[in-house]
Amino acid sequence: MSCPVRSGLLARHVFSRGLAKLPHLGVGSAESGHNHQAVIDIDALHPGAVLYHGNYFQDAHSAESPPTLLTRNGTYTGIYSSRYDQDFFLGVPFAQPPVGDLRWRLPQSLNQSFSGTRKAMAYSSNCIGLGGDSWGYPLSEDCLYLNVIRPHRPAGYEPGDQLLPVAVWIHGGGFYMGGSADKRFNMSMIVENGQKAGTPFIAISINYRLNGWGFLNSDEIRGEGATNLGLRDQRLALHWVQENARLFGGDPRRVTIWGQSCGGNSVGFHMLAYGGRDDGLFSAGVLQSGSPAPWRALNGTDFYQTLYKNVTVHVHPSPSFAADNSMSPDETCSAAIDTLACLRTAPVEELNRVFNGSRDISQKWFPVVDGDFIREYPSRQLDRGEFVKIPIISGTATNEGHWFVPPLEDKPEDFYTYITHPQVFTGRPYQLGLPHKLAEKIMDLYPPGSCPDTPSGSCIGFDDPRVAGQNPTFQRASTFAGDVVFIAPRRQTCEALARFGSAAYCYRFETIPNGQQWPTHFHEVSFVFNNTEGLGYHLPIHPLPFADKPPSYFELASFVSRSWVSFFVSHDPNAWRRQGQWDGVEPEWPVYKLDQPENLVFEASHVHIEPDTWRSEQIKLINDNSHIFQR
């Protein structure tokens, strides 16, 4: 759900549950002919097949002539939903399973074709992860699959009849949890919005390797060119889309990559990948609470070497590897000549125990500057215009920082300690303690008891009445955390695109869902997906976002979702309104300009435009020191 590790009471609950209850092994579903590897089942069994999303898929069924998805490797049969008049193709492989000798190697394209048809009627397991977003979903090392939700194509349809735009969803979750099967990311409602508007598109969601499975970092990994594997998995999925889109009715020239939190970071990484090389994989991007300059420090592989060695100390090789290398039963992979080869043979259960069972190892893996996929700090590439020039939507919630600050006493020195204390290998936004001179400037610019107002009149920060009960030091820290983690990089991204001639549509989300005190991280997601039913939201952690809310909330969800659809289809979020499909009074979303920077503010009672100049001195200080934040 979120990108950084949450702090405070909720964080402690999530962290303790994630570590205390280690997953057990179950049996994977073979409905789609995949996931024969061991499946890790956390807290709940897979509900199975098309009922995976509960009553949402209750009408989905295999017709006498089920829909088909043509790909270069073969044909898949899916499910037709009469409720939404859509075709579902679930659990379609886009890479060879990254298991056995392919563990911690570059993702490999499919290399075999098949005759006849194969079923694509059940979500695959999510990739093995750790944390709340992985609860209730089966997890497996064999996880490189995607899902295609397409407006129904009747019998006799030829793919070339009408090529539809494609939107590819990249889930968030800190690069350590989550997956495409998450019920909150169900695509049918937003695809339906396109159908109703006469602007149909195809939605695709993808999995990618997570945590130590996708971001194991070390000199050994770098020596094999296997850094940033989770991002490279995403990249291969985008190549799969280019190779196959025309076959199933998608337009490879109109592909929008779209993500939230670390999914938004991923979109930014792809814009800057290989020095900003344009491989023709996408034509637009949506970055929700994520940017090319990520929330957490980007280090080199050497930074993780000690952590990698700790993994080898705790993992035993397979019996065959031990025998072939004359290792005693008591020796771990740390004693092997080739430690990475040893780890590749270890049982998935043991690796999962090590990755998830120790504070010294779990939740610490993150993308790295490798001189290849990520050439250098993204902020430097943004400054030089070394990124793929595409139109984007980019925005944040008003109070992004409240979830990411630990409990603090109401003492100024607590805030100072918070921003200067080294916090290596944590999920906090600053991985290395800030220099004291910079910290002193931050203390001055984020004083206690003050709140820089926005032009719209709402107080974004530590005096917000919606956070009554939080002490001023906590409120002060949360404002800074929101700026440094999300808001400053978002503004930096919008400015960079404007500077180099690409359209950026920037926003601030200012609507409080049910059960929440403020508009914070992830809260726009249910609006974007038009998920007014609250699929996937469960108490006590995730209240139904639209429960007991007025009609204005449902109207805002329709407005936001249809604006996203308009962007997917035309790369202009205003196009649908110009066609007379909305009778509201919302202003047109402006393109971001350096001499007139503006955001569209999504507030249920009043969608409006604001100058993007609030906290300008504070955010400029952060962005001018991006190198200190190592991004």
Coordinates of C-alpha atoms in Angstrom, one line a residue, residues 87-498:
D87 CA -12.9 -10.0 -20.9
F88 CA -10.6 -11.1 -18.1
F89 CA -7.3 -12.8 -18.8
L90 CA -5.6 -13.6 -15.4
G91 CA -2.2 -15.0 -14.7
V92 CA -0.6 -14.7 -18.1
P93 CA 3.2 -15.3 -18.0
F94 CA 5.5 -12.7 -19.4
A95 CA 8.8 -14.3 -18.4
Q96 CA 10.2 -17.6 -17.5
P97 CA 9.8 -18.5 -13.8
P98 CA 12.8 -16.9 -11.9
V99 CA 13.4 -20.1 -10.0
G100 CA 16.3 -22.6 -9.7
D101 CA 19.3 -21.3 -11.6
L102 CA 17.3 -18.3 -12.8
R103 CA 17.0 -17.0 -9.2
W104 CA 18.7 -13.6 -9.0
R105 CA 19.3 -13.5 -12.7
L106 CA 17.9 -11.1 -15.3
P107 CA 14.3 -11.9 -16.2
Q108 CA 14.2 -14.2 -19.2
S109 CA 11.7 -13.9 -22.1
L110 CA 9.4 -16.8 -22.8
N111 CA 11.2 -19.1 -25.1
Q112 CA 8.5 -21.7 -26.0
S113 CA 5.3 -21.6 -27.9
F114 CA 2.4 -23.9 -27.5
S115 CA -0.5 -25.1 -29.7
G116 CA -4.1 -25.2 -28.7
T117 CA -5.2 -22.9 -25.8
R118 CA -4.3 -22.5 -22.2
K119 CA -6.5 -21.1 -19.5
A120 CA -5.9 -17.7 -18.0
M121 CA -8.7 -17.7 -15.5
A122 CA -7.0 -17.3 -12.1
Y123 CA -4.7 -14.7 -10.7
S124 CA -1.2 -16.0 -10.2
S125 CA 0.4 -15.8 -6.8
N126 CA 1.9 -12.5 -5.8
C127 CA 5.7 -12.3 -5.6
I128 CA 7.1 -13.2 -2.1
G129 CA 7.0 -10.2 0.1
L130 CA 6.7 -9.0 3.6
G131 CA 4.1 -6.7 5.2
G132 CA 0.4 -5.9 5.3
D133 CA -0.1 -5.7 1.5
S134 CA 0.9 -9.4 1.3
W135 CA -1.6 -10.6 3.8
G136 CA -4.4 -12.9 2.5
Y137 CA -2.7 -13.6 -0.8
P138 CA -0.7 -16.6 -1.8
L139 CA 3.0 -15.8 -2.5
S140 CA 5.4 -17.6 -4.7
E141 CA 8.9 -17.3 -6.2
D142 CA 7.2 -18.2 -9.5
C143 CA 5.3 -14.9 -9.9
L144 CA 6.1 -13.1 -13.1
Y145 CA 2.6 -12.9 -14.5
L146 CA 0.3 -10.2 -15.6
N147 CA -3.4 -9.7 -16.0
V148 CA -5.3 -8.2 -18.9
I149 CA -8.8 -6.5 -18.5
R150 CA -10.2 -5.7 -21.9
P151 CA -13.6 -4.4 -23.1
H152 CA -15.4 -7.4 -24.5
R153 CA -14.7 -8.4 -28.1
P154 CA -17.5 -10.3 -29.8
A155 CA -17.0 -13.4 -31.9
G156 CA -15.5 -12.6 -35.2
Y157 CA -13.5 -9.6 -33.9
E158 CA -10.2 -9.1 -35.6
P159 CA -7.5 -7.4 -33.6
G160 CA -6.8 -4.9 -36.3
D161 CA -10.4 -3.6 -36.3
Q162 CA -9.7 -1.1 -33.5
L163 CA -6.5 -0.9 -31.5
L164 CA -7.2 0.4 -28.0
P165 CA -4.8 2.4 -25.7
V166 CA -3.2 0.4 -23.0
A167 CA -2.6 1.4 -19.3
V168 CA -0.1 -0.7 -17.4
W169 CA -0.5 -0.6 -13.6
I170 CA 2.6 -1.1 -11.4
H171 CA 1.7 -1.7 -7.8
G172 CA 3.4 0.0 -4.8
G173 CA 4.5 -1.5 -1.5
G174 CA 7.9 -0.2 -0.7
F175 CA 9.5 -2.7 -3.2
Y176 CA 9.0 -5.3 -0.5
M177 CA 5.3 -6.2 -0.6
G178 CA 2.1 -6.1 -2.7
G179 CA 1.0 -7.6 -6.0
S180 CA -1.3 -7.3 -8.9
A181 CA -4.0 -9.5 -7.3
D182 CA -4.6 -6.9 -4.6
K183 CA -8.4 -6.5 -4.7
R184 CA -8.1 -2.7 -4.2
F185 CA -6.5 -2.5 -7.6
N186 CA -9.3 -4.2 -9.5
M187 CA -9.4 -2.7 -13.0
S188 CA -13.0 -3.3 -14.0
M189 CA -14.5 -0.1 -12.7
I190 CA -12.0 2.2 -14.3
V191 CA -12.1 0.2 -17.6
E192 CA -15.9 0.6 -17.4
N193 CA -15.6 4.3 -17.2
G194 CA -13.8 4.3 -20.5
Q195 CA -16.5 2.1 -22.0
K196 CA -19.3 4.4 -20.8
A197 CA -17.4 7.4 -22.2
G198 CA -16.9 5.9 -25.6
T199 CA -13.1 5.9 -25.0
P200 CA -12.3 2.2 -24.3
F201 CA -8.9 1.1 -23.3
I202 CA -7.2 -2.1 -22.1
A203 CA -5.8 -2.3 -18.5
I204 CA -2.9 -4.5 -17.6
S205 CA -1.5 -5.1 -14.1
I206 CA 1.9 -6.8 -13.5
N207 CA 3.9 -8.5 -10.8
Y208 CA 7.6 -8.0 -10.2
R209 CA 10.1 -9.5 -7.7
L210 CA 10.2 -7.9 -4.3
N211 CA 12.3 -7.5 -1.2
G212 CA 15.5 -9.7 -1.2
W213 CA 14.1 -11.7 -4.1
G214 CA 14.1 -8.7 -6.4
F215 CA 16.5 -6.3 -4.9
L216 CA 19.3 -8.3 -3.4
N217 CA 22.3 -6.1 -3.6
S218 CA 26.0 -6.9 -3.4
D219 CA 29.2 -6.8 -5.4
E220 CA 28.4 -10.4 -6.4
I221 CA 25.0 -9.4 -7.8
R222 CA 26.5 -6.4 -9.6
G223 CA 29.3 -8.6 -11.1
E224 CA 26.6 -10.7 -12.8
G225 CA 24.7 -7.6 -14.0
A226 CA 21.7 -8.6 -11.9
T227 CA 21.0 -5.4 -10.0
N228 CA 17.5 -3.9 -9.7
L229 CA 15.8 -7.1 -10.8
G230 CA 12.4 -6.0 -9.8
L231 CA 12.6 -3.0 -12.1
R232 CA 14.0 -5.1 -14.9
D233 CA 11.0 -7.5 -14.4
Q234 CA 8.7 -4.5 -15.0
R235 CA 10.8 -3.6 -18.0
L236 CA 10.4 -7.0 -19.5
A237 CA 6.7 -6.8 -19.0
L238 CA 6.6 -3.6 -21.0
H239 CA 8.5 -5.3 -23.8
W240 CA 5.9 -8.1 -23.6
V241 CA 3.2 -5.5 -24.1
Q242 CA 5.0 -4.0 -27.1
E243 CA 5.4 -7.5 -28.7
N244 CA 1.9 -8.7 -28.1
A245 CA -0.4 -5.7 -27.9
R246 CA -1.6 -5.7 -31.5
L247 CA -2.4 -9.4 -31.3
F248 CA -5.0 -8.8 -28.5
G249 CA -6.3 -5.4 -29.7
G250 CA -3.9 -3.0 -27.9
D251 CA -2.1 -0.1 -29.5
P252 CA 1.6 -0.3 -28.7
R253 CA 2.0 3.3 -29.6
R254 CA -0.3 4.4 -26.8
V255 CA 0.9 2.8 -23.6
T256 CA 0.7 4.6 -20.3
I257 CA 2.7 3.3 -17.4
W258 CA 0.9 4.1 -14.2
G259 CA 1.8 3.5 -10.5
Q260 CA 1.3 4.6 -7.0
S261 CA 3.9 5.1 -4.3
C262 CA 6.8 2.8 -5.2
G263 CA 4.8 2.0 -8.4
G264 CA 5.1 5.8 -9.1
N265 CA 8.8 5.7 -8.3
S266 CA 9.0 2.8 -10.8
V267 CA 7.4 4.9 -13.5
G268 CA 10.0 7.6 -12.8
F269 CA 12.8 5.0 -12.9
H270 CA 11.7 3.8 -16.3
M271 CA 11.6 7.4 -17.6
L272 CA 15.3 7.8 -16.5
A273 CA 16.4 4.2 -17.2
Y274 CA 19.7 3.7 -19.0
G275 CA 20.4 7.4 -18.9
G276 CA 17.0 8.4 -20.2
R277 CA 17.1 6.1 -23.2
D278 CA 13.8 6.0 -25.1
D279 CA 13.1 2.4 -26.0
G280 CA 9.6 3.1 -27.2
L281 CA 8.0 1.2 -24.4
F282 CA 5.5 3.9 -23.3
S283 CA 4.0 7.1 -24.4
A284 CA 2.8 8.6 -21.1
G285 CA 3.1 8.2 -17.3
V286 CA 1.1 8.6 -14.2
L287 CA 3.0 9.0 -10.9
Q288 CA 0.8 8.9 -7.8
S289 CA 2.8 9.8 -4.7
G290 CA 6.0 8.7 -6.4
S291 CA 8.6 10.3 -8.5
P292 CA 11.9 9.6 -10.3
A293 CA 13.8 10.9 -7.2
P294 CA 12.6 8.3 -4.6
W295 CA 11.8 8.6 -1.0
R296 CA 14.8 6.6 0.2
A297 CA 18.5 7.0 -0.4
L298 CA 20.0 5.4 -3.5
N299 CA 23.2 3.7 -2.6
G300 CA 25.7 1.6 -4.5
T301 CA 25.9 -2.2 -4.1
D302 CA 28.9 -1.8 -1.8
F303 CA 26.5 -0.2 0.8
Y304 CA 24.7 -3.5 1.0
Q305 CA 27.7 -5.8 1.2
T306 CA 27.5 -6.4 4.9
L307 CA 23.8 -7.1 4.7
Y308 CA 24.5 -9.6 1.9
K309 CA 27.1 -11.4 4.0
N310 CA 24.6 -11.6 6.8
V311 CA 22.2 -13.5 4.5
T312 CA 24.9 -15.9 3.5
V313 CA 25.7 -16.6 7.2
H314 CA 22.1 -17.6 7.9
V315 CA 21.3 -19.7 4.8
H316 CA 22.4 -23.3 4.2
P317 CA 23.0 -24.6 0.7
S318 CA 21.0 -27.5 -0.8
P319 CA 22.4 -30.9 0.1
S320 CA 23.6 -31.4 -3.5
F321 CA 25.5 -28.1 -3.6
A322 CA 27.1 -28.9 -0.2
A323 CA 28.2 -32.4 -1.5
D324 CA 29.5 -31.0 -4.8
N325 CA 31.5 -28.4 -3.0
S326 CA 32.8 -30.5 0.0
M327 CA 30.8 -28.5 2.5
S328 CA 29.9 -29.9 5.9
P329 CA 26.3 -30.1 7.0
D330 CA 26.9 -27.3 9.5
E331 CA 28.4 -24.8 7.0
T332 CA 26.3 -22.0 5.5
C333 CA 26.7 -20.3 2.2
S334 CA 29.2 -17.9 3.8
A335 CA 31.7 -20.8 3.5
A336 CA 31.1 -21.3 -0.2
I337 CA 33.6 -20.1 -2.8
D338 CA 30.7 -18.8 -4.9
T339 CA 28.2 -17.5 -2.3
L340 CA 25.6 -16.4 -4.9
A341 CA 25.6 -19.8 -6.6
C342 CA 25.1 -21.3 -3.1
L343 CA 22.2 -19.0 -2.4
R344 CA 20.5 -20.0 -5.6
T345 CA 20.3 -23.6 -4.4
A346 CA 18.9 -22.8 -1.0
P347 CA 15.3 -23.9 -0.3
V348 CA 12.8 -21.1 -0.8
E349 CA 11.4 -21.6 2.7
E350 CA 14.8 -21.0 4.3
L351 CA 15.5 -17.9 2.3
N352 CA 12.0 -16.6 3.1
R353 CA 12.7 -17.2 6.8
V354 CA 15.9 -15.2 6.6
F355 CA 14.5 -12.4 4.6
N356 CA 11.4 -12.0 6.7
G357 CA 12.7 -13.1 10.1
S358 CA 15.3 -10.6 11.1
R359 CA 15.2 -6.8 11.6
D360 CA 18.8 -6.8 10.4
I361 CA 17.8 -8.2 7.0
S362 CA 14.1 -7.7 6.3
Q363 CA 12.7 -4.7 4.6
K364 CA 16.1 -3.3 3.8
W365 CA 16.5 -4.0 0.1
F366 CA 16.0 -1.1 -2.3
P367 CA 17.0 -0.2 -5.8
V368 CA 20.6 0.9 -6.2
V369 CA 22.7 3.2 -8.4
D370 CA 24.3 0.5 -10.6
G371 CA 25.7 2.6 -13.5
D372 CA 23.3 0.7 -15.8
F373 CA 19.6 0.7 -15.2
I374 CA 20.0 3.6 -12.7
R375 CA 23.0 5.5 -13.9
E376 CA 23.2 8.1 -11.1
Y377 CA 21.1 10.1 -8.8
P378 CA 17.7 10.8 -10.6
S379 CA 17.7 14.5 -9.5
R380 CA 20.8 15.1 -11.6
Q381 CA 19.2 13.5 -14.7
L382 CA 16.1 15.6 -14.1
D383 CA 18.2 18.7 -14.0
R384 CA 19.9 17.8 -17.3
G385 CA 16.8 16.6 -19.0
E386 CA 18.0 13.1 -19.3
F387 CA 14.7 11.4 -19.3
V388 CA 12.1 10.2 -21.8
K389 CA 10.0 13.2 -22.8
I390 CA 6.4 12.1 -22.2
P391 CA 3.3 13.8 -20.8
I392 CA 2.6 12.8 -17.1
I393 CA 0.2 13.2 -14.3
S394 CA 2.0 13.6 -11.0
G395 CA 0.7 14.4 -7.5
T396 CA 0.6 13.8 -3.8
A397 CA -1.9 13.9 -0.9
T398 CA -1.9 16.9 1.3
N399 CA -0.6 15.2 4.5
E400 CA 1.7 12.5 3.1
G401 CA 4.0 12.7 6.1
H402 CA 1.7 11.7 9.0
W403 CA 2.1 7.9 8.4
F404 CA 5.9 8.0 8.3
V405 CA 6.9 9.7 11.5
P406 CA 7.7 7.8 14.8
P407 CA 6.1 8.9 18.1
L408 CA 7.9 12.0 19.3
E409 CA 7.8 13.9 22.6
D410 CA 6.9 17.5 22.4
K411 CA 10.5 18.7 22.6
P412 CA 12.4 20.6 19.9
E413 CA 15.5 18.4 20.5
D414 CA 13.4 15.4 19.4
F415 CA 12.8 16.9 16.0
Y416 CA 16.5 17.7 15.7
T417 CA 17.5 14.2 16.7
Y418 CA 14.9 12.8 14.2
I419 CA 16.6 14.6 11.3
T420 CA 20.2 14.1 12.2
H421 CA 20.4 10.7 13.7
P422 CA 21.8 8.0 11.3
Q423 CA 19.1 5.6 10.4
V424 CA 20.9 3.3 8.1
F425 CA 18.8 0.4 6.6
T426 CA 15.5 1.7 7.9
G427 CA 12.4 2.7 5.9
R428 CA 12.7 6.3 7.0
P429 CA 13.1 9.0 4.3
Y430 CA 16.6 9.9 5.3
Q431 CA 19.0 7.0 5.4
L432 CA 22.0 8.9 6.7
G433 CA 21.9 11.6 9.4
L434 CA 21.6 15.0 7.9
P435 CA 24.6 17.4 8.3
H436 CA 24.1 19.7 11.2
K437 CA 24.2 22.9 9.1
L438 CA 21.4 21.6 6.9
A439 CA 19.5 20.4 10.0
E440 CA 19.7 23.9 11.5
K441 CA 18.2 25.4 8.4
I442 CA 15.4 22.9 8.5
M443 CA 14.8 23.7 12.1
D444 CA 14.4 27.4 11.1
L445 CA 12.2 26.7 8.1
Y446 CA 9.9 24.3 10.0
P447 CA 9.5 26.1 13.3
P448 CA 7.1 24.9 16.0
G449 CA 3.7 26.4 16.1
S450 CA 3.6 27.8 12.6
C451 CA 2.0 26.6 9.4
P452 CA 2.7 28.0 5.9
D453 CA -0.7 28.3 4.3
T454 CA -1.6 27.2 0.8
P455 CA -3.2 29.7 -1.6
S456 CA -6.4 27.8 -1.3
G457 CA -6.5 28.6 2.4
S458 CA -6.1 25.1 3.8
C459 CA -3.4 24.6 6.3
I460 CA -1.1 21.9 5.0
G461 CA 1.0 20.9 8.0
F462 CA 1.5 20.9 11.7
D463 CA -1.4 23.2 12.8
D464 CA -4.0 21.3 10.7
P465 CA -7.1 20.9 13.0
R466 CA -7.6 17.4 11.6
V467 CA -4.6 16.2 13.6
A468 CA -5.8 17.4 16.9
G469 CA -4.2 15.5 19.7
Q470 CA -0.8 15.2 18.0
N471 CA 1.8 17.3 19.7
P472 CA 3.5 20.2 17.8
T473 CA 6.8 18.4 17.5
F474 CA 5.1 15.4 15.8
Q475 CA 3.2 17.8 13.5
R476 CA 6.4 19.7 12.7
A477 CA 8.2 16.5 11.9
S478 CA 5.3 15.1 9.8
T479 CA 5.2 18.2 7.7
F480 CA 8.9 17.9 6.9
A481 CA 8.6 14.2 6.3
G482 CA 5.8 14.7 3.8
D483 CA 7.9 17.4 2.0
V484 CA 11.1 15.4 1.8
V485 CA 9.6 12.1 1.0
F486 CA 6.9 13.0 -1.6
I487 CA 6.1 16.6 -2.1
A488 CA 9.5 18.1 -2.9
P489 CA 10.3 15.3 -5.4
R490 CA 6.9 15.7 -7.0
R491 CA 7.5 19.5 -7.5
Q492 CA 11.0 18.8 -8.8
T493 CA 9.5 16.4 -11.4
C494 CA 6.8 18.8 -12.5
E495 CA 9.4 21.6 -12.9
A496 CA 11.8 19.4 -14.9
L497 CA 9.1 18.3 -17.4
A498 CA 8.0 21.9 -17.8

